[in-house]
Amino acid sequence: MNITIIGSGYVGLVAAVCFADSGNNVLCLDVNKSRIKKLSQGIIPIYEPGLEELALKNIKNKRLTFTSNIKKSVEHGDVQFICVGTPQSEDGSADINYVLSAASNIAKYMNRDKIIVNKSTVPVGSAGKVSQTIKEILEKRNLDIKYSVVSNPEFLREGTALKDFLYPDRVVIGSSDKSSTKVMKDLYKKFIKNSKSFIAMDPISAELTKYAANSLLACRISFINEIANLSELIGADIEEVKRGIGSDSRIGNSFLNAGCGYGGSCFPKDVAALQKLSKDQAGMDLKIIKAATDVNNNQKNILFKKISKRFSGRLKNKSIAIWGLSFKPNTDDMREAPSIDLITKLISKGASINAYDPEATKEAKRVFKGLPIKYKNNKNDCLEGADALVIVTEWDDFKDIDIEKIMNLMNNPIIFDGRNIINSTSINGTQIEYHPIGKPIIA
Ligand code: NAD
């Protein structure tokens, strides 16, 4: 099948590569011309494990091509996937202007029947808005072409995006048109485990499903973080508590890791968008979700509070080593990363920062532009003369610490572990002072 992917970012590119690899002819459009130029040369602009290899394979066999020519992209695909960004507006709502602009472009150049798929995360009612946008333009063009708009929210996670797309837990399709649902089922046939993993529903329910899923995961993280903060105050160990509750099959272990808060391009904006749409469209305050946001805003400050307390507020000229800048491991994405709040605050108090991230340094230089951060090429270079080491992202590389290097290189062997990734038993009996989240300090 001929497929057009509109928006070649984290979601669009992964979808394009996977659809191409499963035998379709995929053309990717992006308004960012330099991104398209790079992609056409086989340069993959984002870091996602396995993506480059699979993209190059399909570029080589010509099933995956790129363009910034809108007309060409609309003419190509029988199915047009909209995968553009839906950033947070100032009032918390999701900005769907890029989605509507993609829809207008489709309508301007449409010359035969099409299925238009909203893969971007969009507020309830967006499929209707996309449909209306297309209808108005087609009417002006005096054309009677059949089209249907399908909602197909994406659940992939950066860092494991290929695996998530190729082996999804489920594929959700929101459509009121049976033949479009069938086309979507055929398209995903190679990826889904069995027919139960293909969940067809109406578009509004599909749109709400995506926001509800992300909000529930955000709530789990904030829940465990709140219990972690309580654990610290009453002398419990959150890892033990997690073992105790996660082994309950009704609860499970996932999204129950205590840490320094969630960030990323999805949770913060999707949680805010759900609150806003609930208020605007139903006059209803979502109390649990509001609490999850409040807890997370506090949690993103937890490392700064711990560091500040440890140094009695005297952070001027303290040298702080930071391990991890991306919002989570295995991605270079810095959107809403907890490292941003932490580093900005530390610098404002006069601390000097040496930072290392396995993949996000380039992106961090853009995000922290103008801030006096020294970026290092490996984790141990960061440690030289440091008064404290702070682990902000749980990259595998940070799990094993070299006690000798820490003792020899650091000025003070103090570790703040914002992700509880270091095994405390490796600290016991050393001179290292260890500050985890929700567990007793080792000193
Ligand atoms: P992104 O910012 O990485 O990519 C979006 C791309 O769309 C950019 O390259 C941009 O230049 C392009 N674009 C914008 N307007 C365009 C237009 N009119 N025509 C063509 N290209 C256009 O965004 P992303 O992270 O891939 O997210 C895309 C959507 O998917 C969002 O709604 C997001 O919430 C949702 N989502 C993201 C993830 C994730 O992990 N990143 C997971 C699930 C869902």
mmCIF file with all atom_site columns, C-alpha atoms and ligand atoms in Angstrom, residues 6-12 29-32 35 83-86 98 101-102 105 119-121 154-158 210 265-266 269-270 333 335, ligand 1:
data_model
loop_
_atom_site.group_PDB
_atom_site.id
_atom_site.type_symbol
_atom_site.label_atom_id
_atom_site.label_alt_id
_atom_site.label_comp_id
_atom_site.label_asym_id
_atom_site.label_entity_id
_atom_site.label_seq_id
_atom_site.pdbx_PDB_ins_code
_atom_site.Cartn_x
_atom_site.Cartn_y
_atom_site.Cartn_z
_atom_site.occupancy
_atom_site.B_iso_or_equiv
_atom_site.pdbx_formal_charge
_atom_site.auth_seq_id
_atom_site.auth_comp_id
_atom_site.auth_asym_id
_atom_site.auth_atom_id
_atom_site.pdbx_PDB_model_num
ATOM   1  C CA  . ILE A 1 6   ? 3.126  13.747 7.618  1.00 0.00 ? 6   ILE A CA  1
ATOM   2  C CA  . GLY A 1 7   ? 5.667  14.857 10.222 1.00 0.00 ? 7   GLY A CA  1
ATOM   3  C CA  . SER A 1 8   ? 8.935  12.942 10.449 1.00 0.00 ? 8   SER A CA  1
ATOM   4  C CA  . GLY A 1 9   ? 9.687  13.239 14.157 1.00 0.00 ? 9   GLY A CA  1
ATOM   5  C CA  . TYR A 1 10  ? 9.869  10.563 16.877 1.00 0.00 ? 10  TYR A CA  1
ATOM   6  C CA  . VAL A 1 11  ? 6.444  9.105  16.020 1.00 0.00 ? 11  VAL A CA  1
ATOM   7  C CA  . GLY A 1 12  ? 6.309  9.745  12.258 1.00 0.00 ? 12  GLY A CA  1
ATOM   8  C CA  . LEU A 1 29  ? 6.767  14.659 4.461  1.00 0.00 ? 29  LEU A CA  1
ATOM   9  C CA  . ASP A 1 30  ? 8.104  17.296 6.817  1.00 0.00 ? 30  ASP A CA  1
ATOM   10 C CA  . VAL A 1 31  ? 7.941  21.091 6.755  1.00 0.00 ? 31  VAL A CA  1
ATOM   11 C CA  . ASN A 1 32  ? 11.469 21.107 8.175  1.00 0.00 ? 32  ASN A CA  1
ATOM   12 C CA  . ARG A 1 35  ? 15.414 17.398 8.309  1.00 0.00 ? 35  ARG A CA  1
ATOM   13 C CA  . CYS A 1 83  ? 2.109  12.630 12.966 1.00 0.00 ? 83  CYS A CA  1
ATOM   14 C CA  . VAL A 1 84  ? 2.873  16.299 13.628 1.00 0.00 ? 84  VAL A CA  1
ATOM   15 C CA  . GLY A 1 85  ? 3.463  17.838 17.053 1.00 0.00 ? 85  GLY A CA  1
ATOM   16 C CA  . THR A 1 86  ? 0.594  18.945 19.306 1.00 0.00 ? 86  THR A CA  1
ATOM   17 C CA  . TYR A 1 98  ? -0.151 21.753 12.962 1.00 0.00 ? 98  TYR A CA  1
ATOM   18 C CA  . SER A 1 101 ? -2.571 22.693 8.710  1.00 0.00 ? 101 SER A CA  1
ATOM   19 C CA  . ALA A 1 102 ? -1.688 19.134 7.621  1.00 0.00 ? 102 ALA A CA  1
ATOM   20 C CA  . ASN A 1 105 ? -2.756 20.611 2.828  1.00 0.00 ? 105 ASN A CA  1
ATOM   21 C CA  . LYS A 1 119 ? -1.797 9.589  14.915 1.00 0.00 ? 119 LYS A CA  1
ATOM   22 C CA  . SER A 1 120 ? -0.831 12.759 16.751 1.00 0.00 ? 120 SER A CA  1
ATOM   23 C CA  . THR A 1 121 ? -2.203 12.956 20.287 1.00 0.00 ? 121 THR A CA  1
ATOM   24 C CA  . GLU A 1 154 ? 0.158  6.089  19.228 1.00 0.00 ? 154 GLU A CA  1
ATOM   25 C CA  . PHE A 1 155 ? 1.410  4.420  22.416 1.00 0.00 ? 155 PHE A CA  1
ATOM   26 C CA  . LEU A 1 156 ? 5.118  3.950  21.613 1.00 0.00 ? 156 LEU A CA  1
ATOM   27 C CA  . ARG A 1 157 ? 7.703  5.003  24.183 1.00 0.00 ? 157 ARG A CA  1
ATOM   28 C CA  . GLU A 1 158 ? 10.873 6.790  23.190 1.00 0.00 ? 158 GLU A CA  1
ATOM   29 C CA  . LYS A 1 210 ? -4.751 8.056  24.638 1.00 0.00 ? 210 LYS A CA  1
ATOM   30 C CA  . SER A 1 265 ? 7.197  15.307 25.326 1.00 0.00 ? 265 SER A CA  1
ATOM   31 C CA  . CYS A 1 266 ? 4.030  13.454 26.326 1.00 0.00 ? 266 CYS A CA  1
ATOM   32 C CA  . LYS A 1 269 ? 1.426  18.092 28.077 1.00 0.00 ? 269 LYS A CA  1
ATOM   33 C CA  . ASP A 1 270 ? -1.108 15.258 27.771 1.00 0.00 ? 270 ASP A CA  1
ATOM   34 C CA  . ASP A 1 333 ? 14.855 13.974 23.809 1.00 0.00 ? 333 ASP A CA  1
ATOM   35 C CA  . ARG A 1 335 ? 11.596 17.999 26.359 1.00 0.00 ? 335 ARG A CA  1
HETATM 36 P P1  . NAD B 2 .   ? 8.191  15.765 16.847 1.00 0.00 ? 1   NAD B P1  1
HETATM 37 O O1  . NAD B 2 .   ? 8.230  17.176 17.272 1.00 0.00 ? 1   NAD B O1  1
HETATM 38 O O2  . NAD B 2 .   ? 9.370  14.877 17.097 1.00 0.00 ? 1   NAD B O2  1
HETATM 39 O O3  . NAD B 2 .   ? 7.869  15.675 15.274 1.00 0.00 ? 1   NAD B O3  1
HETATM 40 C C1  . NAD B 2 .   ? 6.857  16.403 14.642 1.00 0.00 ? 1   NAD B C1  1
HETATM 41 C C2  . NAD B 2 .   ? 7.326  16.717 13.223 1.00 0.00 ? 1   NAD B C2  1
HETATM 42 O O4  . NAD B 2 .   ? 6.228  17.268 12.497 1.00 0.00 ? 1   NAD B O4  1
HETATM 43 C C3  . NAD B 2 .   ? 8.440  17.764 13.163 1.00 0.00 ? 1   NAD B C3  1
HETATM 44 O O5  . NAD B 2 .   ? 9.545  17.245 12.452 1.00 0.00 ? 1   NAD B O5  1
HETATM 45 C C4  . NAD B 2 .   ? 7.788  18.957 12.425 1.00 0.00 ? 1   NAD B C4  1
HETATM 46 O O6  . NAD B 2 .   ? 8.691  19.670 11.614 1.00 0.00 ? 1   NAD B O6  1
HETATM 47 C C5  . NAD B 2 .   ? 6.716  18.261 11.603 1.00 0.00 ? 1   NAD B C5  1
HETATM 48 N N1  . NAD B 2 .   ? 5.592  19.088 11.172 1.00 0.00 ? 1   NAD B N1  1
HETATM 49 C C6  . NAD B 2 .   ? 4.915  20.040 11.848 1.00 0.00 ? 1   NAD B C6  1
HETATM 50 N N2  . NAD B 2 .   ? 3.899  20.528 11.103 1.00 0.00 ? 1   NAD B N2  1
HETATM 51 C C7  . NAD B 2 .   ? 3.924  19.870 9.915  1.00 0.00 ? 1   NAD B C7  1
HETATM 52 C C8  . NAD B 2 .   ? 3.125  19.915 8.741  1.00 0.00 ? 1   NAD B C8  1
HETATM 53 N N3  . NAD B 2 .   ? 2.047  20.719 8.638  1.00 0.00 ? 1   NAD B N3  1
HETATM 54 N N4  . NAD B 2 .   ? 3.457  19.108 7.721  1.00 0.00 ? 1   NAD B N4  1
HETATM 55 C C9  . NAD B 2 .   ? 4.512  18.274 7.801  1.00 0.00 ? 1   NAD B C9  1
HETATM 56 N N5  . NAD B 2 .   ? 5.308  18.184 8.890  1.00 0.00 ? 1   NAD B N5  1
HETATM 57 C C10 . NAD B 2 .   ? 5.014  18.972 9.957  1.00 0.00 ? 1   NAD B C10 1
HETATM 58 O O7  . NAD B 2 .   ? 6.880  15.145 17.534 1.00 0.00 ? 1   NAD B O7  1
HETATM 59 P P2  . NAD B 2 .   ? 6.664  13.645 18.040 1.00 0.00 ? 1   NAD B P2  1
HETATM 60 O O8  . NAD B 2 .   ? 7.347  13.443 19.333 1.00 0.00 ? 1   NAD B O8  1
HETATM 61 O O9  . NAD B 2 .   ? 6.897  12.726 16.919 1.00 0.00 ? 1   NAD B O9  1
HETATM 62 O O10 . NAD B 2 .   ? 5.097  13.686 18.360 1.00 0.00 ? 1   NAD B O10 1
HETATM 63 C C11 . NAD B 2 .   ? 4.123  13.761 17.326 1.00 0.00 ? 1   NAD B C11 1
HETATM 64 C C12 . NAD B 2 .   ? 2.755  13.512 17.944 1.00 0.00 ? 1   NAD B C12 1
HETATM 65 O O11 . NAD B 2 .   ? 2.693  12.175 18.469 1.00 0.00 ? 1   NAD B O11 1
HETATM 66 C C13 . NAD B 2 .   ? 2.398  14.426 19.112 1.00 0.00 ? 1   NAD B C13 1
HETATM 67 O O12 . NAD B 2 .   ? 1.038  14.683 19.101 1.00 0.00 ? 1   NAD B O12 1
HETATM 68 C C14 . NAD B 2 .   ? 2.770  13.587 20.325 1.00 0.00 ? 1   NAD B C14 1
HETATM 69 O O13 . NAD B 2 .   ? 2.037  13.970 21.460 1.00 0.00 ? 1   NAD B O13 1
HETATM 70 C C15 . NAD B 2 .   ? 2.373  12.216 19.860 1.00 0.00 ? 1   NAD B C15 1
HETATM 71 N N6  . NAD B 2 .   ? 3.104  11.126 20.517 1.00 0.00 ? 1   NAD B N6  1
HETATM 72 C C16 . NAD B 2 .   ? 4.432  11.238 20.767 1.00 0.00 ? 1   NAD B C16 1
HETATM 73 C C17 . NAD B 2 .   ? 5.123  10.182 21.368 1.00 0.00 ? 1   NAD B C17 1
HETATM 74 C C18 . NAD B 2 .   ? 6.587  10.302 21.691 1.00 0.00 ? 1   NAD B C18 1
HETATM 75 O O14 . NAD B 2 .   ? 7.084  9.473  22.462 1.00 0.00 ? 1   NAD B O14 1
HETATM 76 N N7  . NAD B 2 .   ? 7.312  11.264 21.135 1.00 0.00 ? 1   NAD B N7  1
HETATM 77 C C19 . NAD B 2 .   ? 4.445  8.982  21.679 1.00 0.00 ? 1   NAD B C19 1
HETATM 78 C C20 . NAD B 2 .   ? 3.096  8.893  21.374 1.00 0.00 ? 1   NAD B C20 1
HETATM 79 C C21 . NAD B 2 .   ? 2.428  9.961  20.795 1.00 0.00 ? 1   NAD B C21 1
#
